[in-house]
XYZ file of N, CA and C in Angstrom:
861
model
N -84.294 -18.331 36.204
C -84.367 -18.233 34.745
C -85.010 -16.911 34.324
N -86.073 -16.568 35.023
C -86.763 -15.318 34.701
C -85.861 -14.119 34.942
N -85.032 -14.194 36.013
C -84.129 -13.083 36.300
C -83.066 -12.947 35.212
N -82.591 -14.079 34.688
C -81.588 -14.036 33.625
C -82.163 -13.399 32.370
N -83.410 -13.821 32.032
C -84.063 -13.250 30.861
C -84.272 -11.751 31.023
N -84.690 -11.359 32.229
C -84.928 -9.940 32.482
C -83.639 -9.141 32.367
N -82.541 -9.684 32.912
C -81.263 -8.982 32.834
C -80.788 -8.839 31.395
N -80.979 -9.910 30.605
C -80.571 -9.854 29.201
C -81.378 -8.823 28.431
N -82.699 -8.793 28.698
C -83.553 -7.838 27.999
C -83.211 -6.407 28.376
N -82.913 -6.193 29.648
C -82.533 -4.850 30.072
C -81.224 -4.427 29.423
N -80.299 -5.376 29.246
C -79.036 -5.054 28.588
C -79.259 -4.681 27.135
N -80.102 -5.474 26.444
C -80.415 -5.154 25.053
C -81.139 -3.824 24.954
N -82.038 -3.574 25.912
C -82.769 -2.314 25.896
C -81.850 -1.130 26.074
N -80.843 -1.287 26.960
C -79.896 -0.207 27.161
C -79.086 0.099 25.917
N -78.678 -0.975 25.185
C -77.919 -0.753 23.958
C -78.762 -0.092 22.891
N -80.046 -0.445 22.832
C -80.915 0.180 21.832
C -81.138 1.644 22.146
N -81.290 1.953 23.452
C -81.461 3.351 23.841
C -80.207 4.155 23.503
N -79.032 3.475 23.586
C -77.787 4.171 23.271
C -77.720 4.597 21.819
N -78.456 3.907 20.925
C -78.463 4.252 19.517
C -79.432 5.383 19.212
N -80.200 5.815 20.191
C -81.151 6.887 19.960
C -80.394 8.199 19.769
N -80.973 9.087 18.976
C -80.360 10.383 18.692
C -79.009 10.231 17.991
N -78.901 9.244 17.131
C -77.711 9.076 16.311
C -78.108 9.109 14.836
N -77.154 9.466 14.007
C -77.404 9.544 12.563
C -76.228 8.920 11.828
N -76.457 8.414 10.619
C -75.342 7.898 9.823
C -74.698 9.003 8.990
N -73.449 8.793 8.649
C -72.733 9.687 7.748
C -71.924 8.839 6.776
N -72.112 9.065 5.500
C -71.335 8.396 4.457
C -70.699 9.481 3.603
N -69.390 9.436 3.478
C -68.655 10.425 2.684
C -67.755 9.692 1.702
N -67.825 10.086 0.449
C -66.944 9.467 -0.540
C -66.447 10.518 -1.519
N -65.281 10.252 -2.076
C -64.628 11.211 -2.964
C -64.086 10.490 -4.192
N -64.053 11.196 -5.309
C -63.454 10.660 -6.528
C -61.948 10.856 -6.537
N -61.425 11.576 -5.538
C -60.002 11.841 -5.430
C -59.453 11.184 -4.167
N -58.150 10.840 -4.151
C -57.558 10.305 -2.918
C -57.647 11.332 -1.794
N -58.133 10.900 -0.645
C -58.297 11.798 0.501
C -57.683 11.135 1.724
N -56.590 11.709 2.191
C -55.929 11.156 3.375
C -56.827 11.241 4.596
N -57.582 12.317 4.694
C -58.436 12.500 5.857
C -59.535 11.446 5.906
N -60.158 11.154 4.788
C -61.182 10.111 4.751
C -60.588 8.758 5.099
N -59.403 8.480 4.585
C -58.758 7.197 4.857
C -58.395 7.068 6.327
N -57.923 8.151 6.935
C -57.565 8.107 8.354
C -58.789 7.851 9.222
N -59.900 8.498 8.892
C -61.119 8.283 9.661
C -61.638 6.865 9.487
N -61.543 6.331 8.274
C -62.078 5.007 7.997
C -61.300 3.924 8.730
N -59.994 4.110 8.944
C -59.181 3.084 9.583
C -59.348 3.060 11.091
N -59.972 4.075 11.682
C -60.214 4.063 13.116
C -61.252 3.013 13.462
N -61.098 2.418 14.666
C -61.967 1.301 15.053
C -63.418 1.716 15.146
N -63.693 2.868 15.705
C -65.084 3.314 15.828
C -65.116 4.832 15.935
N -65.917 5.440 15.121
C -66.127 6.887 15.179
C -67.580 7.105 15.548
N -67.817 7.611 16.745
C -69.185 7.755 17.234
C -69.570 9.204 17.481
N -68.641 10.112 17.356
C -68.926 11.513 17.627
C -69.024 12.285 16.316
N -70.102 13.050 16.180
C -70.347 13.797 14.943
C -69.223 14.781 14.660
N -68.794 15.519 15.675
C -67.764 16.531 15.473
C -66.444 15.905 15.030
N -66.146 14.723 15.579
C -64.908 14.051 15.187
C -64.982 13.585 13.741
N -66.138 13.065 13.354
C -66.296 12.605 11.971
C -66.192 13.760 10.990
N -66.641 14.923 11.401
C -66.625 16.074 10.499
C -65.275 16.774 10.455
N -64.243 16.101 10.957
C -62.891 16.620 10.766
C -62.531 16.688 9.286
N -63.239 15.907 8.478
C -62.981 15.948 7.034
C -63.267 17.336 6.463
N -64.125 18.087 7.150
C -64.465 19.421 6.651
C -63.399 20.453 6.992
N -62.489 20.104 7.904
C -61.406 21.025 8.241
C -60.079 20.558 7.654
N -60.120 19.488 6.851
C -58.892 18.974 6.254
C -58.433 19.876 5.118
N -57.144 19.808 4.849
C -56.580 20.679 3.814
C -56.980 20.256 2.411
N -57.378 18.990 2.241
C -57.662 18.517 0.887
C -59.119 18.692 0.484
N -59.977 19.192 1.370
C -61.389 19.317 1.001
C -61.595 20.409 -0.042
N -60.822 21.473 0.054
C -61.009 22.592 -0.866
C -60.505 22.289 -2.269
N -59.783 21.183 -2.425
C -59.283 20.832 -3.752
C -60.369 20.252 -4.646
N -61.502 19.885 -4.074
C -62.590 19.322 -4.867
C -63.309 20.428 -5.637
N -63.523 20.185 -6.911
C -64.225 21.166 -7.732
C -65.689 21.287 -7.331
N -66.272 20.184 -6.927
C -67.663 20.193 -6.494
C -67.823 19.431 -5.191
N -68.553 20.005 -4.264
C -68.868 19.358 -2.989
C -70.382 19.268 -2.890
N -70.884 18.071 -2.673
C -72.329 17.854 -2.596
C -72.683 17.403 -1.187
N -73.461 18.197 -0.493
C -73.933 17.869 0.850
C -75.399 17.470 0.770
N -75.701 16.275 1.248
C -77.072 15.764 1.215
C -77.501 15.426 2.632
N -78.624 15.958 3.035
C -79.186 15.628 4.345
C -80.579 15.049 4.163
N -80.849 14.020 4.943
C -82.178 13.415 4.946
C -82.594 13.202 6.396
N -83.572 13.953 6.829
C -84.035 13.856 8.212
C -84.745 12.519 8.432
N -84.467 11.922 9.585
C -85.045 10.624 9.904
C -84.255 9.455 9.362
N -83.191 9.716 8.600
C -82.409 8.643 7.990
C -81.591 7.912 9.042
N -81.625 6.580 8.977
C -80.779 5.744 9.813
C -80.041 4.746 8.927
N -78.992 4.163 9.468
C -78.124 3.331 8.646
C -78.838 2.115 8.089
N -79.821 1.592 8.799
C -80.555 0.437 8.279
C -81.339 0.804 7.027
N -81.697 2.072 6.875
C -82.366 2.502 5.644
C -81.419 2.361 4.453
N -80.144 2.658 4.673
C -79.164 2.494 3.604
C -78.942 1.023 3.289
N -79.058 0.170 4.312
C -78.871 -1.262 4.083
C -79.995 -1.853 3.250
N -81.126 -1.159 3.169
C -82.240 -1.650 2.360
C -81.988 -1.472 0.866
N -81.006 -0.660 0.519
C -80.713 -0.442 -0.894
C -80.033 -1.675 -1.479
N -80.473 -2.170 -2.609
C -79.826 -3.337 -3.227
C -78.424 -2.990 -3.713
N -77.563 -4.006 -3.767
C -76.185 -3.778 -4.216
C -76.121 -3.351 -5.675
N -77.184 -3.624 -6.423
C -77.210 -3.248 -7.840
C -77.662 -1.810 -8.073
N -78.049 -1.100 -7.026
C -78.510 0.278 -7.192
C -77.350 1.177 -7.612
N -77.683 2.267 -8.265
C -76.656 3.189 -8.756
C -75.862 3.801 -7.608
N -76.541 4.129 -6.516
C -75.850 4.736 -5.385
C -74.862 3.759 -4.759
N -75.258 2.501 -4.601
C -74.360 1.498 -4.027
C -73.126 1.313 -4.899
N -73.328 1.222 -6.206
C -72.188 1.049 -7.112
C -71.285 2.282 -7.095
N -71.888 3.444 -6.995
C -71.102 4.680 -6.987
C -70.229 4.753 -5.735
N -70.787 4.352 -4.598
C -70.022 4.390 -3.353
C -68.892 3.367 -3.383
N -69.181 2.155 -3.853
C -68.161 1.105 -3.880
C -67.008 1.447 -4.827
N -67.300 2.165 -5.888
C -66.264 2.496 -6.870
C -65.516 3.784 -6.541
N -65.842 4.435 -5.438
C -65.192 5.697 -5.087
C -63.737 5.454 -4.687
N -62.907 6.464 -4.895
C -61.491 6.361 -4.554
C -61.277 6.399 -3.053
N -61.998 7.258 -2.356
C -61.898 7.378 -0.901
C -63.293 7.260 -0.309
N -63.370 6.596 0.836
C -64.683 6.334 1.436
C -64.583 6.358 2.946
N -65.581 6.961 3.575
C -65.711 6.929 5.036
C -67.162 6.675 5.384
N -67.392 5.745 6.333
C -68.748 5.425 6.759
C -68.810 5.393 8.283
N -69.785 6.053 8.843
C -70.035 6.021 10.283
C -71.533 5.837 10.476
N -71.984 4.656 10.924
C -73.423 4.389 10.990
C -74.138 5.067 12.143
N -73.427 5.348 13.247
C -74.105 5.921 14.417
C -73.264 7.053 14.991
N -73.590 8.249 14.612
C -72.910 9.422 15.141
C -73.835 10.144 16.107
N -73.331 10.417 17.288
C -74.130 11.132 18.276
C -74.286 12.584 17.841
N -75.521 13.030 17.862
C -75.807 14.391 17.424
C -75.476 15.395 18.510
N -74.914 16.511 18.098
C -74.698 17.619 19.019
C -75.972 18.439 19.126
N -76.170 19.020 20.296
C -77.396 19.798 20.509
C -77.449 21.021 19.600
N -76.270 21.566 19.269
C -76.232 22.779 18.452
C -75.913 22.489 16.986
N -76.105 21.234 16.569
C -75.792 20.876 15.190
C -76.722 21.594 14.219
N -76.135 22.191 13.216
C -76.914 22.879 12.197
C -76.332 22.550 10.833
N -77.175 22.038 9.948
C -76.721 21.715 8.600
C -76.344 22.987 7.852
N -77.069 24.064 8.100
C -76.744 25.338 7.454
C -75.390 25.869 7.920
N -75.079 25.655 9.209
C -73.776 26.084 9.712
C -72.653 25.292 9.061
N -72.928 24.034 8.789
C -71.957 23.196 8.099
C -71.691 23.723 6.691
N -72.739 24.107 6.013
C -72.602 24.674 4.669
C -71.812 25.982 4.715
N -72.134 26.822 5.690
C -71.436 28.104 5.809
C -69.952 27.910 6.093
N -69.623 26.874 6.858
C -68.227 26.600 7.187
C -67.420 26.282 5.928
N -68.011 25.504 5.036
C -67.295 25.116 3.816
C -67.162 26.299 2.860
N -68.227 27.057 2.697
C -68.168 28.194 1.771
C -67.155 29.242 2.233
N -67.065 29.455 3.541
C -66.114 30.428 4.057
C -64.680 29.921 3.955
N -64.499 28.627 4.184
C -63.145 28.068 4.180
C -62.598 27.911 2.767
N -63.442 27.450 1.852
C -62.965 27.088 0.514
C -63.381 28.067 -0.569
N -64.367 28.913 -0.293
C -64.813 29.866 -1.295
C -65.706 29.278 -2.362
N -66.305 28.124 -2.101
C -67.217 27.526 -3.071
C -68.508 28.345 -3.157
N -69.074 28.373 -4.335
C -70.348 29.061 -4.551
C -71.482 28.113 -4.167
N -72.388 28.587 -3.323
C -73.477 27.750 -2.826
C -74.601 27.665 -3.850
N -75.070 26.440 -4.094
C -76.227 26.186 -4.954
C -77.189 25.311 -4.162
N -78.362 25.841 -3.841
C -79.332 25.071 -3.062
C -80.721 25.030 -3.694
N -80.862 25.600 -4.882
C -82.145 25.574 -5.583
C -82.060 24.596 -6.751
N -82.380 23.339 -6.465
C -82.232 22.312 -7.491
C -83.324 22.400 -8.562
N -84.513 22.783 -8.159
C -85.619 22.811 -9.119
C -85.390 23.830 -10.228
N -84.734 24.934 -9.888
C -84.501 25.987 -10.886
C -83.069 25.980 -11.425
N -82.308 24.920 -11.104
C -80.908 24.871 -11.512
C -80.781 24.490 -12.990
N -80.004 25.278 -13.728
C -79.665 24.976 -15.119
C -78.164 24.697 -15.175
N -77.816 23.456 -15.525
C -76.410 23.072 -15.524
C -75.596 23.924 -16.491
N -76.242 24.420 -17.547
C -75.518 25.251 -18.501
C -75.082 26.587 -17.925
N -75.706 27.010 -16.824
C -75.347 28.292 -16.211
C -74.149 28.180 -15.277
N -73.681 26.973 -14.991
C -72.531 26.786 -14.106
C -71.247 27.133 -14.849
N -70.395 27.910 -14.204
C -69.140 28.330 -14.824
C -68.068 27.259 -14.626
N -67.361 26.865 -15.660
C -66.388 25.777 -15.539
C -65.182 26.119 -14.678
N -64.884 27.412 -14.486
C -63.720 27.819 -13.705
C -64.083 28.141 -12.260
N -65.254 27.715 -11.801
C -65.742 28.037 -10.458
C -66.025 26.751 -9.683
N -65.686 26.778 -8.400
C -65.980 25.645 -7.526
C -67.344 25.862 -6.868
N -68.101 24.786 -6.755
C -69.474 24.894 -6.260
C -69.703 23.957 -5.075
N -70.595 24.411 -4.201
C -71.092 23.591 -3.095
C -72.591 23.405 -3.305
N -73.006 22.167 -3.521
C -74.408 21.858 -3.770
C -75.036 21.302 -2.492
N -76.119 21.939 -2.082
C -76.840 21.513 -0.883
C -78.160 20.878 -1.307
N -78.419 19.689 -0.774
C -79.624 18.961 -1.161
C -80.321 18.419 0.086
N -81.625 18.608 0.135
C -82.458 18.064 1.217
C -83.379 17.005 0.627
N -83.215 15.757 1.061
C -84.102 14.686 0.622
C -85.329 14.622 1.525
N -86.430 14.042 1.054
C -87.647 13.962 1.875
C -87.412 13.227 3.190
N -88.066 13.702 4.229
C -87.958 13.084 5.550
C -88.493 11.654 5.527
N -87.831 10.788 6.295
C -88.231 9.378 6.352
C -88.911 9.105 7.684
N -90.081 8.518 7.608
C -90.834 8.085 8.786
C -91.545 6.779 8.453
N -92.136 6.163 9.487
C -93.057 5.061 9.254
C -92.466 3.693 9.462
N -93.166 2.693 8.918
C -92.825 1.295 9.111
C -91.768 0.852 8.110
N -91.253 -0.372 8.319
C -90.146 -0.869 7.513
C -90.505 -0.985 6.037
N -91.685 -1.490 5.734
C -92.079 -1.664 4.330
C -92.164 -0.318 3.618
N -92.736 0.678 4.286
C -92.819 2.015 3.696
C -91.430 2.625 3.542
N -90.578 2.336 4.522
C -89.229 2.885 4.489
C -88.449 2.372 3.272
N -88.606 1.094 2.983
C -87.903 0.520 1.836
C -88.327 1.216 0.530
N -89.630 1.405 0.371
C -90.135 2.064 -0.836
C -89.636 3.502 -0.924
N -89.662 4.199 0.201
C -89.225 5.592 0.223
C -87.745 5.717 -0.111
N -86.935 4.791 0.413
C -85.508 4.843 0.149
C -85.204 4.602 -1.323
N -85.945 3.709 -1.946
C -85.739 3.465 -3.373
C -86.074 4.704 -4.199
N -87.137 5.410 -3.805
C -87.497 6.636 -4.510
C -86.424 7.711 -4.325
N -85.943 7.857 -3.097
C -84.919 8.866 -2.821
C -83.607 8.510 -3.507
N -83.286 7.222 -3.550
C -82.054 6.785 -4.206
C -82.082 7.110 -5.687
N -83.234 6.923 -6.308
C -83.366 7.234 -7.729
C -83.182 8.731 -7.982
N -83.799 9.553 -7.132
C -83.665 11.005 -7.265
C -82.226 11.442 -7.056
N -81.587 10.912 -6.009
C -80.214 11.291 -5.698
C -79.249 10.839 -6.793
N -79.431 9.630 -7.296
C -78.539 9.112 -8.340
C -78.627 9.950 -9.607
N -79.830 10.377 -9.959
C -79.993 11.212 -11.153
C -79.254 12.541 -11.007
N -79.337 13.134 -9.828
C -78.673 14.420 -9.620
C -77.152 14.265 -9.577
N -76.675 13.198 -8.950
C -75.234 12.964 -8.925
C -74.701 12.674 -10.323
N -75.478 11.953 -11.111
C -75.059 11.646 -12.473
C -74.966 12.918 -13.314
N -75.880 13.852 -13.101
C -75.856 15.098 -13.871
C -74.648 15.961 -13.528
N -74.084 15.789 -12.319
C -72.928 16.585 -11.907
C -71.606 15.883 -12.173
N -71.655 14.584 -12.461
C -70.418 13.805 -12.583
C -69.515 14.322 -13.696
N -70.091 14.628 -14.849
C -69.272 15.073 -15.978
C -68.751 16.497 -15.786
N -69.486 17.313 -15.046
C -69.070 18.703 -14.832
C -68.012 18.826 -13.751
N -68.040 17.911 -12.767
C -67.114 17.991 -11.636
C -66.459 16.624 -11.429
N -65.402 16.340 -12.189
C -64.714 15.049 -12.023
C -64.141 14.869 -10.618
N -63.641 15.955 -10.027
C -63.129 15.905 -8.658
C -64.215 16.413 -7.719
N -64.894 15.499 -7.072
C -66.027 15.889 -6.228
C -66.040 15.075 -4.935
N -66.615 15.690 -3.934
C -66.789 15.068 -2.620
C -68.270 15.062 -2.302
N -68.776 13.912 -1.863
C -70.195 13.766 -1.543
C -70.323 13.361 -0.082
N -71.173 14.042 0.648
C -71.474 13.697 2.036
C -72.970 13.484 2.170
N -73.337 12.296 2.603
C -74.736 11.950 2.844
C -74.912 11.728 4.334
N -75.751 12.533 4.966
C -75.907 12.478 6.416
C -77.372 12.440 6.794
N -77.645 11.774 7.897
C -78.983 11.806 8.459
C -79.158 13.033 9.325
N -80.339 13.198 9.825
C -80.639 14.327 10.689
C -81.838 14.015 11.547
N -82.028 14.754 12.633
C -83.188 14.506 13.495
C -84.483 14.775 12.757
N -85.417 13.852 12.878
C -86.718 14.032 12.225
C -87.504 15.112 12.946
N -88.120 16.021 12.229
C -88.924 17.061 12.882
C -90.135 16.444 13.558
N -90.631 17.066 14.626
C -91.810 16.513 15.308
C -93.018 16.504 14.398
N -93.844 15.498 14.605
C -95.052 15.378 13.799
C -96.039 16.474 14.165
N -96.623 17.085 13.167
C -97.673 18.079 13.380
C -98.764 17.824 12.356
N -99.968 17.663 12.836
C -101.083 17.324 11.964
C -101.960 18.556 11.738
N -102.275 18.774 10.495
C -103.196 19.843 10.135
C -104.331 19.249 9.308
N -105.305 20.078 9.016
C -106.432 19.597 8.213
C -105.964 19.174 6.828
N -104.998 19.891 6.306
C -104.487 19.541 4.979
C -103.745 18.213 5.024
N -103.005 17.953 6.126
C -102.307 16.677 6.247
C -103.286 15.524 6.245
N -104.408 15.695 6.948
C -105.401 14.628 7.013
C -106.034 14.400 5.653
N -106.277 15.477 4.911
C -106.896 15.338 3.595
C -105.949 14.690 2.584
N -104.624 14.931 2.759
C -103.656 14.419 1.789
C -103.007 13.116 2.219
N -103.505 12.479 3.279
C -102.839 11.294 3.809
C -102.822 10.150 2.811
N -103.848 10.067 1.952
C -103.891 8.973 0.980
C -102.928 9.195 -0.184
N -102.719 10.448 -0.556
C -101.827 10.731 -1.676
C -100.381 10.892 -1.243
N -100.132 11.194 0.036
C -98.768 11.320 0.551
C -98.640 10.481 1.823
N -98.551 9.169 1.702
C -98.457 8.314 2.886
C -97.137 8.520 3.613
N -97.136 8.323 4.926
C -95.889 8.451 5.675
C -94.896 7.374 5.273
N -93.608 7.639 5.467
C -92.559 6.702 5.086
C -91.700 6.303 6.277
N -90.595 5.568 6.050
C -89.750 4.806 6.971
C -88.818 5.429 8.036
N -87.883 4.319 8.741
C -86.939 4.783 9.801
C -86.211 3.752 10.727
N -84.671 3.493 10.882
C -83.733 3.094 11.995
C -82.284 2.636 11.747
N -81.453 1.848 12.567
C -79.980 1.790 12.758
C -79.187 0.558 12.283
N -77.857 0.649 12.006
C -77.023 -0.474 11.522
C -75.580 -0.499 12.010
N -74.897 -1.564 11.706
C -73.494 -1.706 12.080
C -72.616 -1.197 10.930
N -71.361 -0.841 11.275
C -70.468 -0.326 10.246
C -70.010 -1.453 9.339
N -69.969 -1.195 8.061
C -69.584 -2.211 7.090
C -68.081 -2.438 7.178
N -67.586 -3.690 7.254
C -66.154 -3.938 7.337
C -65.469 -3.692 6.002
N -64.117 -3.542 6.079
C -63.372 -3.256 4.862
C -63.350 -4.433 3.906
N -63.536 -5.681 4.431
C -63.537 -6.857 3.575
C -64.937 -7.293 3.205
N -65.856 -6.351 3.096
C -67.237 -6.668 2.723
C -67.264 -7.292 1.337
N -67.974 -8.422 1.101
C -68.042 -9.038 -0.223
C -68.574 -8.065 -1.261
N -68.115 -8.244 -2.490
C -68.494 -7.335 -3.569
C -69.980 -7.365 -3.839
N -70.627 -8.524 -3.691
C -72.044 -8.633 -4.020
C -72.970 -8.266 -2.890
N -72.407 -7.908 -1.713
C -73.273 -7.617 -0.568
C -73.936 -6.270 -0.745
N -75.083 -6.118 -0.101
C -75.804 -4.857 -0.208
C -75.099 -3.775 0.593
N -75.368 -2.541 0.230
C -74.726 -1.387 0.850
C -75.125 -1.277 2.316
N -74.098 -1.252 3.236
C -74.359 -1.238 4.680
C -75.294 -2.384 5.069
N -74.902 -3.615 4.656
C -75.815 -4.753 4.811
C -75.898 -5.247 6.249
N -74.901 -4.926 7.090
C -74.964 -5.375 8.475
C -75.760 -4.362 9.277
N -76.960 -4.724 9.672
C -77.805 -3.753 10.353
C -78.382 -4.324 11.636
N -78.735 -3.437 12.519
C -79.258 -3.805 13.827
C -80.679 -4.331 13.717
N -80.912 -5.461 14.389
C -82.237 -6.080 14.341
C -83.082 -5.638 15.525
N -82.460 -5.499 16.689
C -83.225 -5.138 17.887
C -83.497 -3.638 17.884
N -84.639 -3.254 17.394
C -85.045 -1.854 17.402
C -85.709 -1.524 18.732
N -85.825 -0.258 19.081
C -86.478 0.096 20.344
C -87.894 -0.433 20.459
N -88.641 -0.444 19.353
C -90.004 -0.973 19.407
C -90.032 -2.442 19.765
N -89.126 -3.227 19.150
C -89.079 -4.656 19.442
C -88.630 -4.907 20.865
N -87.623 -4.156 21.315
C -87.141 -4.327 22.687
C -88.228 -3.959 23.690
N -88.977 -2.898 23.414
C -90.067 -2.504 24.313
C -91.129 -3.585 24.397
N -91.464 -4.185 23.251
C -92.462 -5.253 23.255
C -91.981 -6.455 24.056
N -90.696 -6.796 23.915
C -90.154 -7.921 24.678
C -90.128 -7.614 26.169
N -89.792 -6.378 26.506
C -89.780 -5.996 27.920
C -91.169 -6.097 28.533
N -92.172 -5.623 27.801
C -93.542 -5.718 28.305
C -93.948 -7.169 28.482
N -93.573 -8.015 27.517
C -93.974 -9.419 27.570
C -93.328 -10.145 28.736
N -92.023 -9.916 28.946
C -91.299 -10.684 29.952
C -91.315 -10.036 31.333
N -91.447 -8.721 31.381
C -91.441 -8.054 32.687
C -92.827 -8.034 33.315
N -93.883 -7.978 32.505
C -95.242 -7.876 33.045
C -95.981 -9.201 32.951
N -96.079 -9.741 31.742
C -96.909 -10.928 31.553
C -96.265 -12.193 32.125
N -94.948 -12.354 31.958
C -94.307 -13.560 32.469
C -94.410 -13.675 33.986
N -94.131 -12.617 34.770
C -94.330 -12.744 36.223
C -95.777 -13.047 36.603
N -96.745 -12.455 35.894
C -98.146 -12.743 36.196
C -98.471 -14.210 35.956
N -97.956 -14.756 34.871
C -98.194 -16.176 34.589
C -97.564 -17.053 35.655
N -96.344 -16.712 36.063
C -95.662 -17.515 37.082
C -96.391 -17.443 38.420
N -96.882 -16.256 38.781
C -97.649 -16.132 40.029
C -98.933 -16.938 39.950
N -99.603 -16.892 38.799
C -100.835 -17.662 38.639
C -100.605 -19.146 38.737
N -99.539 -19.636 38.102
C -99.234 -21.072 38.180
C -98.915 -21.478 39.609
N -98.162 -20.639 40.317
C -97.847 -20.957 41.711
C -99.081 -20.978 42.590
N -100.014 -20.053 42.326
C -101.242 -20.025 43.126
C -102.096 -21.258 42.874
N -102.183 -21.679 41.625
C -102.965 -22.883 41.305
C -102.345 -24.117 41.935
N -101.026 -24.209 41.924
C -100.361 -25.380 42.490
C -100.500 -25.448 44.000
N -100.676 -24.300 44.648
C -100.765 -24.285 46.111
C -102.159 -24.604 46.634
N -103.135 -24.659 45.731
C -104.503 -24.967 46.163
C -104.617 -26.455 46.493
N -105.104 -26.795 47.672
C -105.291 -28.186 48.086
C -106.768 -28.536 48.093
N -107.069 -29.856 47.974
C -108.464 -30.307 48.014
C -109.039 -30.080 49.407
N -110.271 -29.589 49.514
C -110.863 -29.329 50.844
C -111.057 -30.631 51.622
N -110.698 -30.590 52.898
C -110.838 -31.782 53.749
C -112.306 -32.022 54.082
N -112.614 -33.272 54.165
C -113.979 -33.653 54.460
C -114.241 -33.535 55.954
N -115.187 -32.686 56.325
C -115.455 -32.409 57.745
C -116.631 -33.251 58.215
N -116.428 -34.009 59.278
C -117.486 -34.824 59.878
C -117.563 -34.521 61.372
N -118.791 -34.521 61.904
C -118.967 -34.263 63.332
C -118.442 -35.416 64.175
N -117.956 -35.188 65.363
C -117.438 -36.260 66.241
C -118.555 -37.227 66.630
N -118.253 -38.544 66.383
C -119.257 -39.568 66.652
C -119.478 -39.765 68.146
N -118.467 -39.506 68.930
C -118.609 -39.731 70.385
C -119.677 -38.862 70.991
N -119.819 -37.664 70.574
C -120.810 -36.746 71.136
C -122.213 -37.224 70.818
N -122.471 -37.731 69.623
C -123.812 -38.203 69.238
C -124.221 -39.406 70.052
N -123.295 -40.329 70.321
C -123.632 -41.516 71.093
C -123.960 -41.158 72.534
N -123.264 -40.182 73.123
C -123.559 -39.778 74.488
C -124.949 -39.204 74.603
N -125.389 -38.432 73.535
C -126.728 -37.854 73.568
C -127.786 -38.941 73.525
N -127.534 -40.048 72.783
C -128.509 -41.132 72.706
C -128.666 -41.823 74.053
N -127.580 -42.052 74.791
C -127.656 -42.704 76.094
C -128.379 -41.842 77.109
N -128.283 -40.548 76.983
C -128.984 -39.674 77.908
C -130.474 -39.701 77.647
């Protein structure tokens, strides 16, 4: 029984490790996109480069506005935390074309900036990456634009992650809403990215109370017949690496120790009562 449990846990652990170094990608368009539809109908898209074939399609340049959003540390389960009533969820569900890939393997040479450069060179879109100083009135109506947006990095526990995602969703929805009227034909790509390594400084320690760390992890691809009231990317992975590691420690280390202890206790027998031979004592008395 213990061997079966151990084998099952190792199998689950292997699958969880396989999800490491993966990111989600959600792409939707207000216009019909054959490339997005072709990718969506495939059984499983797990390679980042294959998913980004949409960027080399002939119909991408027809969009008046292209919005690229990256959020480091983002995993598909973070998207599943968004309620179905959120603006982002409704916007995605109402899109004309949609592609979702919850776990894309990252390439070692992946660069978000290179992705932006590829689109600007191919389509001639004007790059806009300064959102804080952006004035919508300065945008020319006869010009195509590529908007680059970086959302705050997600780290931390599940409860913090949920709060952080709601804040980011509100920020993202406001910006998308401001561009909707200016660019009726638009393509939006929301992608995760590798979280930068943690580095602590004196300022980080002083600001820890005002800027608490936030969330992070993975999900299953939403089927095409997903109910209308279901939350966005609602099918998500439960066995996270942390949970699998805890189970492995419990069953691989503690369970064998308990079994060995029980076996040792059961093997202990009551000590036999030792008495000296009576025949020898009687012979001494006769002598």
